[in-house]
Every structure is written in C-alpha cells, then in structure tokens.
Coordinates of C-alpha atoms in Angstrom, one line a residue:
M788 CA -9.3 20.5 -29.3
G789 CA -6.9 21.5 -31.9
S790 CA -4.5 18.4 -33.3
I791 CA -2.0 18.3 -36.3
D792 CA -3.5 18.4 -39.5
S793 CA -1.9 18.9 -42.8
T794 CA -2.0 22.8 -42.3
N795 CA 0.0 22.8 -38.9
V796 CA 3.4 21.0 -40.7
A797 CA 4.9 24.7 -41.5
M798 CA 6.1 25.8 -38.0
S799 CA 8.6 28.7 -38.9
N800 CA 5.8 31.3 -37.9
S801 CA 4.3 29.9 -35.0
P802 CA 1.7 31.8 -33.3
V803 CA 2.0 31.3 -29.8
G804 CA 4.5 33.7 -29.2
E805 CA 7.7 33.0 -26.7
F806 CA 7.2 29.8 -24.6
K807 CA 7.8 29.6 -21.0
P808 CA 6.8 26.2 -19.6
L809 CA 7.4 27.3 -16.4
E810 CA 6.3 31.3 -15.4
A811 CA 6.1 32.7 -11.4
E812 CA 3.1 34.2 -11.7
E813 CA 1.0 32.1 -14.1
F814 CA 2.2 28.4 -12.2
R815 CA 0.2 30.8 -8.9
K816 CA -3.1 31.3 -10.9
Q817 CA -2.6 28.2 -12.6
A818 CA -2.1 26.1 -9.1
H819 CA -4.7 28.3 -7.1
R820 CA -7.1 26.7 -9.6
M821 CA -6.2 23.2 -9.0
V822 CA -6.4 23.5 -6.1
D823 CA -9.9 25.0 -6.2
F824 CA -10.7 22.1 -8.1
I825 CA -9.1 19.6 -5.9
A826 CA -11.0 20.7 -2.6
D827 CA -14.3 20.5 -4.8
Y828 CA -14.0 17.2 -5.5
Y829 CA -13.2 16.3 -2.2
K830 CA -16.3 18.1 -0.7
N831 CA -18.4 16.4 -3.3
V832 CA -17.1 13.3 -3.9
E833 CA -19.4 11.6 -1.6
T834 CA -22.2 12.3 -4.6
Y835 CA -20.1 10.7 -7.2
P836 CA -20.5 7.0 -8.1
V837 CA -18.1 5.2 -6.0
L838 CA -17.9 1.9 -8.3
S839 CA -17.4 4.0 -11.9
E840 CA -20.4 3.1 -14.1
V841 CA -18.5 3.4 -18.0
E842 CA -17.9 0.7 -20.3
P843 CA -14.4 -0.3 -21.4
G844 CA -12.4 1.8 -24.1
Y845 CA -15.3 5.1 -22.8
L846 CA -12.6 7.4 -22.9
R847 CA -11.4 7.1 -26.8
K848 CA -14.3 7.7 -27.8
R849 CA -14.5 11.6 -26.1
I850 CA -10.3 11.8 -26.6
P851 CA -8.8 13.1 -30.0
E852 CA -6.4 10.5 -32.1
T853 CA -4.1 13.2 -32.1
A854 CA -2.2 15.2 -29.6
P855 CA -3.1 19.5 -30.4
Y856 CA -0.9 21.0 -31.7
L857 CA -1.7 24.7 -31.0
P858 CA -2.2 25.3 -26.5
E859 CA -5.3 24.8 -25.0
P860 CA -6.8 27.2 -22.6
L861 CA -6.4 25.3 -18.6
D862 CA -10.5 26.4 -18.7
D863 CA -10.6 24.0 -21.2
I864 CA -8.9 20.9 -20.2
M865 CA -10.6 21.5 -16.7
K866 CA -14.3 21.2 -18.0
D867 CA -12.6 17.7 -19.8
I868 CA -11.1 16.8 -16.6
Q869 CA -14.6 16.8 -15.2
K870 CA -16.9 15.7 -18.1
D871 CA -14.8 12.9 -19.1
I872 CA -12.2 12.0 -16.5
I873 CA -13.9 12.1 -13.2
P874 CA -16.7 9.6 -14.8
G875 CA -13.9 7.2 -15.5
M876 CA -12.7 7.3 -12.0
T877 CA -13.0 4.5 -9.2
N878 CA -13.2 7.0 -6.4
W879 CA -10.7 5.4 -3.8
M880 CA -11.4 9.3 -2.0
S881 CA -15.3 8.2 -1.4
P882 CA -16.2 7.8 2.0
N883 CA -18.0 5.0 1.1
F884 CA -14.9 2.7 -0.5
Y885 CA -14.9 -0.1 1.2
A886 CA -12.7 -2.2 -1.0
F887 CA -9.1 -3.8 -0.9
F888 CA -7.3 -1.1 1.4
P889 CA -8.3 2.3 1.9
A890 CA -6.0 4.8 0.7
T891 CA -5.5 7.0 3.0
V892 CA -4.2 10.9 2.3
S893 CA -4.5 14.2 4.4
S894 CA -3.8 17.8 3.8
A895 CA -0.2 17.4 5.5
A896 CA 0.9 15.0 3.6
F897 CA -0.8 16.8 0.1
L898 CA 0.9 19.4 0.9
G899 CA 4.3 17.5 1.2
E900 CA 4.0 15.9 -2.4
M901 CA 3.1 19.6 -3.7
L902 CA 6.7 20.7 -2.1
S903 CA 8.5 17.5 -3.6
T904 CA 7.3 18.1 -6.7
A905 CA 7.8 21.3 -6.9
L906 CA 11.6 21.2 -5.7
N907 CA 11.6 18.2 -8.2
S908 CA 15.3 16.6 -6.1
V909 CA 16.1 13.6 -7.6
G910 CA 18.3 12.3 -4.4
F911 CA 20.2 9.1 -5.5
T912 CA 23.3 10.6 -3.4
W913 CA 24.0 12.4 -0.7
V914 CA 25.3 15.3 -2.9
S915 CA 22.4 15.5 -5.3
S916 CA 20.7 17.0 -2.1
P917 CA 22.0 16.6 1.4
A918 CA 18.5 17.4 2.8
A919 CA 16.5 14.8 0.9
T920 CA 19.0 12.1 2.5
E921 CA 19.2 13.6 5.7
L922 CA 14.9 14.1 6.4
E923 CA 14.6 10.7 4.9
M924 CA 17.1 9.3 7.8
I925 CA 15.6 12.0 10.1
V926 CA 12.3 10.9 9.9
M927 CA 13.0 7.0 9.0
D928 CA 14.1 7.1 12.4
W929 CA 11.3 8.7 14.3
L930 CA 8.8 6.5 13.1
A931 CA 10.9 3.4 14.2
Q932 CA 10.8 5.2 17.5
I933 CA 7.0 5.8 18.1
L934 CA 7.0 2.4 16.0
K935 CA 9.0 1.1 19.3
L936 CA 11.4 -0.5 17.2
P937 CA 14.7 -1.7 18.6
K938 CA 18.0 0.4 17.9
S939 CA 19.4 -2.1 15.2
F940 CA 17.0 -0.9 13.1
M941 CA 17.7 2.9 13.3
F942 CA 20.1 4.8 12.0
S943 CA 20.7 6.1 15.1
G944 CA 21.7 2.4 16.1
T945 CA 23.2 0.0 14.1
G946 CA 20.6 -0.5 11.3
G947 CA 18.6 2.2 9.0
G948 CA 15.5 3.1 6.7
V949 CA 14.6 3.7 3.3
I950 CA 11.5 5.1 1.6
Q951 CA 10.2 2.7 -1.2
N952 CA 8.0 2.6 -3.8
T953 CA 5.8 -0.3 -3.1
T954 CA 5.6 -2.9 -0.3
S955 CA 6.9 -4.9 -4.0
E956 CA 10.2 -2.9 -4.0
S957 CA 10.5 -3.3 -0.4
I958 CA 11.0 -7.4 -0.2
L959 CA 12.5 -8.1 -3.7
C960 CA 15.2 -5.6 -2.5
T961 CA 15.5 -8.2 0.5
I962 CA 15.4 -11.3 -1.4
I963 CA 18.4 -9.9 -3.0
A964 CA 20.1 -9.1 -0.3
A965 CA 19.6 -12.3 1.9
R966 CA 20.2 -14.0 -2.0
E967 CA 23.8 -12.2 -2.2
R968 CA 24.9 -13.1 1.3
A969 CA 24.0 -17.1 0.4
L970 CA 25.9 -17.6 -2.5
E971 CA 28.8 -15.2 -1.2
K972 CA 28.9 -18.7 0.7
L973 CA 27.7 -21.4 -1.4
G974 CA 28.4 -20.3 -4.8
P975 CA 26.2 -18.9 -7.9
D976 CA 26.0 -22.4 -9.1
S977 CA 23.5 -23.0 -5.8
I978 CA 21.1 -21.0 -6.8
G979 CA 18.4 -23.9 -7.3
K980 CA 19.1 -25.2 -3.5
L981 CA 17.8 -22.2 -2.4
V982 CA 14.5 -21.7 -1.1
C983 CA 11.9 -18.7 0.2
Y984 CA 8.9 -19.1 2.5
G985 CA 5.5 -17.6 2.9
S986 CA 1.8 -18.7 3.3
D987 CA -1.1 -19.0 1.0
Q988 CA -2.3 -15.4 2.2
T989 CA 0.6 -13.6 1.4
H990 CA 0.1 -11.3 -1.0
T991 CA 0.4 -12.4 -4.7
M992 CA 3.4 -10.5 -5.1
F993 CA 5.2 -12.3 -2.8
P994 CA 6.0 -15.3 -5.8
K995 CA 6.6 -13.0 -8.5
T996 CA 9.0 -10.9 -6.7
C997 CA 11.0 -14.6 -5.4
K998 CA 10.8 -15.0 -9.4
L999 CA 12.6 -11.8 -10.2
A1000 CA 15.6 -12.1 -7.6
G1001 CA 15.8 -15.8 -9.3
I1002 CA 14.3 -17.8 -6.6
Y1003 CA 13.2 -20.8 -9.2
P1004 CA 9.4 -21.3 -9.3
N1005 CA 9.5 -24.6 -7.7
N1006 CA 11.3 -23.1 -4.7
I1007 CA 8.8 -21.0 -3.7
R1008 CA 7.1 -22.5 -0.7
L1009 CA 3.7 -21.1 0.2
I1010 CA 2.5 -22.8 3.5
P1011 CA -1.3 -23.5 3.8
T1012 CA -3.3 -22.1 6.5
T1013 CA -6.1 -22.5 8.6
V1014 CA -9.4 -21.7 10.5
E1015 CA -7.3 -23.0 13.5
T1016 CA -4.8 -21.0 12.9
D1017 CA -6.7 -17.8 12.1
F1018 CA -5.0 -18.3 8.6
G1019 CA -1.6 -16.9 10.0
I1020 CA 1.2 -19.3 9.6
S1021 CA 1.9 -22.6 11.8
P1022 CA 4.9 -22.5 13.4
Q1023 CA 4.7 -26.9 13.6
V1024 CA 4.3 -26.4 9.8
L1025 CA 6.6 -24.3 9.0
R1026 CA 9.8 -25.8 10.6
K1027 CA 8.5 -29.4 9.3
M1028 CA 9.1 -27.9 6.0
V1029 CA 12.0 -26.3 6.7
E1030 CA 13.6 -29.3 8.5
D1031 CA 12.1 -31.4 5.0
D1032 CA 14.1 -29.2 2.4
V1033 CA 17.1 -29.2 4.5
A1034 CA 16.9 -32.7 4.7
A1035 CA 16.5 -33.1 0.8
G1036 CA 19.9 -30.2 0.3
Y1037 CA 17.6 -27.2 -0.6
V1038 CA 19.1 -23.9 1.5
P1039 CA 15.9 -22.2 3.6
L1040 CA 16.9 -18.6 2.3
F1041 CA 14.0 -16.0 3.0
L1042 CA 10.8 -16.0 5.1
C1043 CA 8.4 -13.4 4.5
A1044 CA 5.6 -13.3 7.6
T1045 CA 2.9 -11.1 7.3
L1046 CA 1.1 -8.5 9.4
G1047 CA -2.6 -7.5 8.5
T1048 CA -3.0 -10.0 5.4
T1049 CA -4.7 -8.8 1.9
S1050 CA -7.7 -11.5 2.3
T1051 CA -9.2 -11.1 6.0
T1052 CA -5.7 -8.8 7.6
A1053 CA -4.6 -12.2 8.9
T1054 CA -1.2 -12.3 11.1
D1055 CA 1.6 -14.5 11.2
P1056 CA 2.8 -15.1 14.7
V1057 CA 6.2 -12.8 14.7
D1058 CA 7.8 -13.9 17.7
S1059 CA 7.9 -18.0 17.1
L1060 CA 8.0 -17.6 13.4
S1061 CA 11.2 -15.6 14.4
E1062 CA 13.0 -18.1 16.3
I1063 CA 12.7 -21.0 13.4
A1064 CA 14.2 -18.6 11.2
N1065 CA 17.3 -17.3 13.9
E1066 CA 17.2 -21.3 14.0
F1067 CA 18.1 -22.7 10.7
G1068 CA 20.0 -18.6 9.1
I1069 CA 17.0 -17.9 7.5
W1070 CA 16.2 -14.0 6.6
I1071 CA 13.1 -13.4 8.5
H1072 CA 11.3 -10.3 6.5
V1073 CA 7.8 -9.0 8.3
D1074 CA 5.3 -7.6 5.6
A1075 CA 2.9 -5.2 7.9
A1076 CA 2.0 -2.4 4.9
Y1077 CA -1.3 -2.7 5.9
A1078 CA -1.4 -2.7 9.9
G1079 CA 2.1 -2.2 10.6
S1080 CA 0.9 1.4 11.2
A1081 CA -1.4 0.4 14.1
C1082 CA 1.8 -0.8 16.3
I1083 CA 2.0 3.0 16.5
C1084 CA -0.8 2.6 19.3
P1085 CA 0.3 1.0 22.6
E1086 CA -2.8 -1.6 22.1
F1087 CA -1.6 -3.5 18.8
R1088 CA 2.1 -3.3 19.6
H1089 CA 2.1 -6.8 21.0
Y1090 CA 1.7 -8.0 16.7
L1091 CA 5.0 -6.8 17.0
D1092 CA 6.7 -8.7 19.8
G1093 CA 9.8 -10.9 18.7
I1094 CA 10.5 -7.9 15.3
E1095 CA 14.5 -7.7 17.5
R1096 CA 14.5 -10.9 15.6
V1097 CA 13.9 -10.2 12.2
D1098 CA 16.2 -9.0 9.4
S1099 CA 13.9 -6.3 7.9
L1100 CA 10.1 -5.0 8.5
S1101 CA 8.3 -3.3 6.0
L1102 CA 4.8 -1.0 6.5
S1103 CA 3.0 1.4 3.9
P1104 CA 2.2 4.8 5.6
H1105 CA 0.2 4.8 2.3
K1106 CA -2.5 2.5 3.7
W1107 CA -3.4 4.2 7.1
L1108 CA -1.4 6.5 8.1
L1109 CA -2.3 9.4 5.6
A1110 CA 0.3 9.8 3.3
Y1111 CA -0.5 9.3 -0.6
L1112 CA 0.7 7.1 -3.2
D1113 CA 3.6 6.2 -2.8
C1114 CA 5.3 5.3 0.1
T1115 CA 6.7 2.8 1.4
C1116 CA 8.9 2.3 4.6
L1117 CA 11.6 0.1 4.8
W1118 CA 14.0 -0.8 7.6
V1119 CA 16.7 -3.3 7.8
K1120 CA 18.7 -4.6 10.4
Q1121 CA 22.0 -5.0 8.6
P1122 CA 22.2 -2.0 5.6
H1123 CA 25.6 -3.7 4.2
L1124 CA 24.1 -6.5 3.2
L1125 CA 21.2 -4.3 1.2
L1126 CA 24.3 -2.3 0.0
R1127 CA 26.6 -4.9 -1.1
A1128 CA 23.4 -6.3 -3.6
L1129 CA 22.6 -3.3 -4.9
T1130 CA 25.6 -1.2 -4.9
T1131 CA 26.4 1.0 -8.2
N1132 CA 29.0 3.5 -8.4
P1133 CA 29.3 4.8 -12.1
E1134 CA 31.8 7.6 -12.8
Y1135 CA 29.6 10.3 -13.4
L1136 CA 27.5 9.7 -9.8
K1137 CA 31.3 9.3 -8.1
N1138 CA 31.8 12.0 -5.5
K1139 CA 33.9 13.2 -2.7
Q1140 CA 31.9 12.9 0.2
S1141 CA 30.0 9.0 -1.0
D1142 CA 34.1 8.1 -1.4
L1143 CA 35.1 9.2 1.8
D1144 CA 32.0 6.9 2.7
K1145 CA 31.2 9.4 5.3
V1146 CA 27.1 9.9 3.6
V1147 CA 24.1 7.7 2.8
D1148 CA 23.5 7.3 -1.1
F1149 CA 19.8 5.7 -1.4
K1150 CA 20.4 5.0 -4.5
N1151 CA 22.3 1.5 -3.5
W1152 CA 18.9 1.2 -0.9
Q1153 CA 16.7 0.6 -4.3
I1154 CA 16.4 -0.8 -7.6
A1155 CA 16.3 2.2 -9.0
T1156 CA 18.7 5.2 -9.2
G1157 CA 16.3 8.1 -9.0
R1158 CA 14.1 9.1 -6.3
K1159 CA 11.3 12.1 -4.9
F1160 CA 11.8 13.2 -1.6
R1161 CA 8.5 11.5 0.1
S1162 CA 9.8 11.8 3.3
L1163 CA 8.5 15.4 3.3
K1164 CA 4.9 14.6 3.0
L1165 CA 5.7 12.2 6.7
W1166 CA 7.4 15.0 8.3
L1167 CA 5.0 17.4 7.5
I1168 CA 2.3 14.4 8.6
L1169 CA 3.9 13.8 11.8
R1170 CA 5.0 17.3 13.4
S1171 CA 1.2 18.6 11.9
Y1172 CA -1.0 16.2 13.4
G1173 CA 1.6 14.4 16.1
V1174 CA 1.6 10.9 17.3
V1175 CA -1.9 11.8 19.3
N1176 CA -3.9 12.2 16.3
L1177 CA -2.5 9.3 14.2
Q1178 CA -3.5 7.3 17.0
S1179 CA -7.0 8.5 17.4
H1180 CA -6.9 7.9 12.9
I1181 CA -6.0 4.7 13.6
R1182 CA -8.7 4.4 16.8
S1183 CA -11.7 5.6 15.3
D1184 CA -11.1 3.9 11.8
V1185 CA -11.0 0.6 14.1
A1186 CA -13.9 1.7 16.4
M1187 CA -15.9 2.0 13.3
A1188 CA -15.2 -1.9 11.8
K1189 CA -15.5 -3.0 15.4
M1190 CA -19.2 -0.9 15.7
F1191 CA -20.3 -2.6 11.7
E1192 CA -19.0 -5.7 13.3
E1193 CA -21.2 -5.6 15.9
W1194 CA -24.6 -4.9 13.3
V1195 CA -23.4 -8.1 11.2
R1196 CA -23.8 -10.3 14.3
S1197 CA -27.0 -9.0 15.7
D1198 CA -28.5 -10.0 12.0
S1199 CA -28.9 -13.9 12.7
R1200 CA -28.6 -14.4 8.4
F1201 CA -25.1 -13.1 8.7
E1202 CA -22.4 -14.7 10.2
I1203 CA -18.8 -13.2 10.7
V1204 CA -16.3 -15.5 8.4
V1205 CA -12.9 -15.0 10.0
P1206 CA -11.8 -13.2 13.3
R1207 CA -11.9 -9.1 13.2
N1208 CA -8.0 -8.0 13.6
F1209 CA -8.7 -4.4 12.5
S1210 CA -10.3 -2.2 10.7
L1211 CA -11.4 -5.2 8.2
V1212 CA -14.6 -6.8 8.3
C1213 CA -15.1 -10.7 6.9
F1214 CA -18.5 -11.3 6.8
R1215 CA -20.9 -13.1 4.8
L1216 CA -24.9 -14.7 4.1
K1217 CA -25.2 -18.0 6.2
P1218 CA -25.4 -21.1 4.2
D1219 CA -29.1 -21.7 5.4
V1220 CA -30.9 -18.4 5.0
S1221 CA -31.3 -19.0 1.2
S1222 CA -32.5 -21.9 -1.5
L1223 CA -29.3 -20.8 -3.6
H1224 CA -25.8 -22.0 -2.6
V1225 CA -24.3 -19.9 -0.3
E1226 CA -21.8 -18.6 -2.7
E1227 CA -23.5 -17.5 -5.2
V1228 CA -26.1 -15.9 -2.3
N1229 CA -23.4 -14.1 -1.5
K1230 CA -22.1 -12.8 -5.0
K1231 CA -25.4 -11.5 -6.0
L1232 CA -25.8 -9.9 -2.5
L1233 CA -22.2 -7.7 -3.6
D1234 CA -23.0 -7.6 -7.0
M1235 CA -26.0 -5.7 -5.9
L1236 CA -24.2 -3.5 -3.5
N1237 CA -22.1 -2.5 -5.9
S1238 CA -24.4 -1.7 -8.6
T1239 CA -25.4 1.4 -6.7
G1240 CA -22.6 3.5 -6.6
R1241 CA -23.8 4.1 -3.3
V1242 CA -20.8 1.7 -2.0
Y1243 CA -18.0 -0.4 -3.5
M1244 CA -17.0 -3.6 -1.3
T1245 CA -14.9 -6.8 -2.5
H1246 CA -15.1 -9.9 -2.1
T1247 CA -12.0 -13.2 -1.0
I1248 CA -12.1 -16.8 -0.9
V1249 CA -10.2 -18.8 2.3
G1250 CA -10.2 -21.5 3.0
G1251 CA -12.9 -22.4 0.5
I1252 CA -15.2 -19.7 1.7
Y1253 CA -16.4 -16.5 -0.1
M1254 CA -16.8 -14.0 2.3
L1255 CA -17.5 -10.4 1.7
R1256 CA -15.2 -7.6 2.8
L1257 CA -15.7 -3.7 4.3
A1258 CA -12.1 -2.1 5.5
V1259 CA -13.3 1.0 6.9
G1260 CA -10.4 3.4 6.6
S1261 CA -10.6 6.4 3.8
S1262 CA -10.2 9.9 5.3
L1263 CA -13.5 11.0 4.3
T1264 CA -15.2 8.2 6.7
E1265 CA -17.5 9.1 9.3
E1266 CA -20.1 6.9 11.5
H1267 CA -22.8 7.7 9.5
H1268 CA -21.7 6.3 6.3
V1269 CA -21.0 3.1 7.8
R1270 CA -24.4 3.2 9.4
R1271 CA -25.6 3.6 5.9
V1272 CA -24.3 1.2 4.5
W1273 CA -25.1 -1.2 6.7
D1274 CA -28.6 -0.1 6.0
L1275 CA -28.2 -0.7 2.5
I1276 CA -26.4 -4.2 2.8
Q1277 CA -29.4 -4.9 4.8
K1278 CA -32.6 -3.4 2.2
L1279 CA -30.8 -5.5 -0.3
T1280 CA -30.3 -8.8 1.4
D1281 CA -34.6 -8.2 2.5
D1282 CA -35.0 -7.8 -2.0
L1283 CA -32.6 -10.8 -2.1
L1284 CA -33.8 -13.6 -0.2
K1285 CA -37.7 -12.3 -1.5
E1286 CA -36.9 -13.2 -5.0
A1287 CA -34.6 -16.5 -3.9

C-alpha cells in the first residue's frame, strides 16, 4: 500500500489523471468482481471458523498507519480483504452459527440492498423521493395484512407503519410519543412521576431507551419473572405493581411486552397485559423483534391475540424474514401522537405537498432526518418468495430446532431448561452428571464447542440457571448441519466427563 510521506506533498502534478469516481463501465466491471467474491464467500463460508480466532488488535498490525496517497488496484484490495478482513470475521452467515439470533439474508434482499444503495435516496420527505415514501406505506400495509393486524395499524385504516433501523429506535420513538401525550395533560414538571414497565427478560436496550427518553432511572420497573410463568410477565404481578405506583402518586406511562425474549424466547401474554394497560391508560408496545415474524404462520398467530388493544408493535425482518440488516418494522395505532412528538419543519425542507398535509413525511416518524429506501428489499422479498415460501422458511427452522430438542431429551445427561417456543433450544448438562459444579461443567462444554471453530453458540442465565442456547435460523443451515452439531456436542461431552 502507498502512504503519505514527504515526497507526496506536492499535489500540483498528480500522476493519476482525470478522476471519475463513478463511471458506468468501470462500475459494471468492479461490481461484477465484488458479486463474484461475495458468492464465493457464501459458497465457502462453511469452511471458515464460525467464531473468529484472531487476537485483539490483530488488524492494526496488518494495516498501514496512514491511508494511501495514490490509488490502488481493486485486485490488491480484494486480496487484502481475503487475507486480513475475512480471518477477523465472526461468520454470521455460517450454517453453523447458532448464537444470539441469526441475521437472515436472501438473494432477493441483497438485490433490494443493491438497488437501494444505487439509488441513494434520502427519503425524509415525500417530495424528496415519492416512490420511497409510497412503497414503504404499501409494504408496511402488506406485512400488516400478512400478520392479520387490525386496520387500526394500517395506512389503509387509521394507523400506519414505518421502517426503522432497530428495535431500540422503535421503542425510543414510542416512549417519547407516550411521554409527550402524558406531559401535555400533566405539565412538563411531572416527568419525574412517569413510570415505565418491562420484565426482567426484556432486552437490555429497554432501560437504556427509557433513560434516553428522560424517564428517571428509579422509575424504570423490571418485573420479576419466574419459571412458573415460563419467564413471561405475570398479569397479577403487573397489576399489583401498577396499583402500588398509582397509590404512591406515580403515573404509569409505558409497558413493553415481549414476543420472544433474547435469552429464552419467552412470550408475554399480550391479551391479558393489554387489558391492564388499557384500564390504566398505559401505552403498551409489543416488542416482537424475533418471534413476530413467526406470526405470519397461522399456528403461531395466537401469540398476537389482543393486539387490537395495543398501541404499537415492532418486529425485525432482518432476524427471521430474510432481510439484511437493518430493517425493523414499527406500526402505531395513532400516528398523530408520533408526529406530535417527533415532527421538525425547518425552512429548507418545507414544500407545498407537506404544507397541505397531503403526504407522509417519514422524517417525522423517527429520530433521525435521513433514511434509506429500505422498503425496496422487503418489496423484493415479498414479491420474489411470496408468503408461502416465507412460511416454509419459518417452519423449516422450527422443525430443525424441534429435532435438536428431541435429541437433547433422548440423552439422559442433558435437560431442556425452558420450553421451546420457536427455533431456540435452551439446554444444559444436568447437575448430577459430573463432579464439577453444574455451571462450571456447562461453561467448559460451551468453551470446548466454540474453540473447535465448527460451531458458535452462546449462553444465558435465567432464574439463576446457566444454560446453553442453540438458535436455528441461518439462511444456509440445513438438517445435516444440526445433526453434526449434536454429534459434536455428544463427543465433547464424552471427553469432558472423562476428564471430570
């Protein structure tokens, strides 16, 4: 690589010639080269270690300290990607990636990403890109119909939806909308009285977003869950907590119910929780980031029972509907509350259509002003695969997880710790299979698994129990991959118990 030095400072006689950063034929050639590289990566990703084996700081030792002064050939750059970047990747695309929740992808989504990037639309207002705004409205209604949401969440009804970056941003926007609604009645000095509720299994971004919205840390209630409720919120516990807060002079503001918690995919009972929320005037949001996608299948739709009494709902197609990061869909029943809290109208963005209130300006539905044309990839996914293939994809992952669960149950050394709701299996070695402490022996097993490079799994601790998580869902995972992982688990367990 070239770099800046004392001989490069004279810039008047540059040897590079005329600079054209975007020339159609050169773009065509280089883009084809990159697509070939990506296709080869997908084809060979199974041969790479799933969890990167590099040490912290590895890349600084390989990359020059300064940027190049002179241009470098794409072939040289591609060689460095293969030599230096790929070894430092934890390969989320691997069929043996079972950690966290998989980031699902597809050919259709990639084409949508390509087109969105190529068009480079910054769709903050309708006039800045009418197609970007109107396609998003259509696609959000399409997905709402597939989920059998009530018309109160659709543009074709009285609500509407927006594609956000992440669940965190979706929840932050809705908390702010709920806050502004409450403070309009109570006055701004009452913010110290506002209380937000979620379970102790709610994603860790929940208390963060509450604090970002100005909620006092002491007013963020994390409701304890138990194994008796499968780590979902108990309506009785919520009601008692709300009643106690009201008696103490607090104002219950916001409840975050979860469909598919990160640790165990626990589900909160939306139907009964929404009744309590409605009774006390609490804004109830359903975070269905992972499991909401499963509700496109009739056999899982019951998890959304009671959704007609909910104020907002979000799910992330990048987790299970084959869309690349980032893509989170947020529906709200009363868009005007979101607009009242988030609208900005600087002079340089004013236009006739917006002034006449004839159009949707999505800048007023989110934190940022700028936004990508994300609806393109959802549109391509829905058109290219149809609902039937998306349902098949969900069911296939669930079937593989169920198969793994049955293997675990068939081995007397293991136990399923919590019920499997979707495609995540939480299990552990039983306390009496080793002389080691139960948590220690399970930690050792997980370390042994991940150190092989053949699999990547993570753990969690719920109700004081350390457990291993196997989340099926990578776009490339097939039944034989899951079979191999179970064989590996059994072999390493044999080795571990011999040592113990």
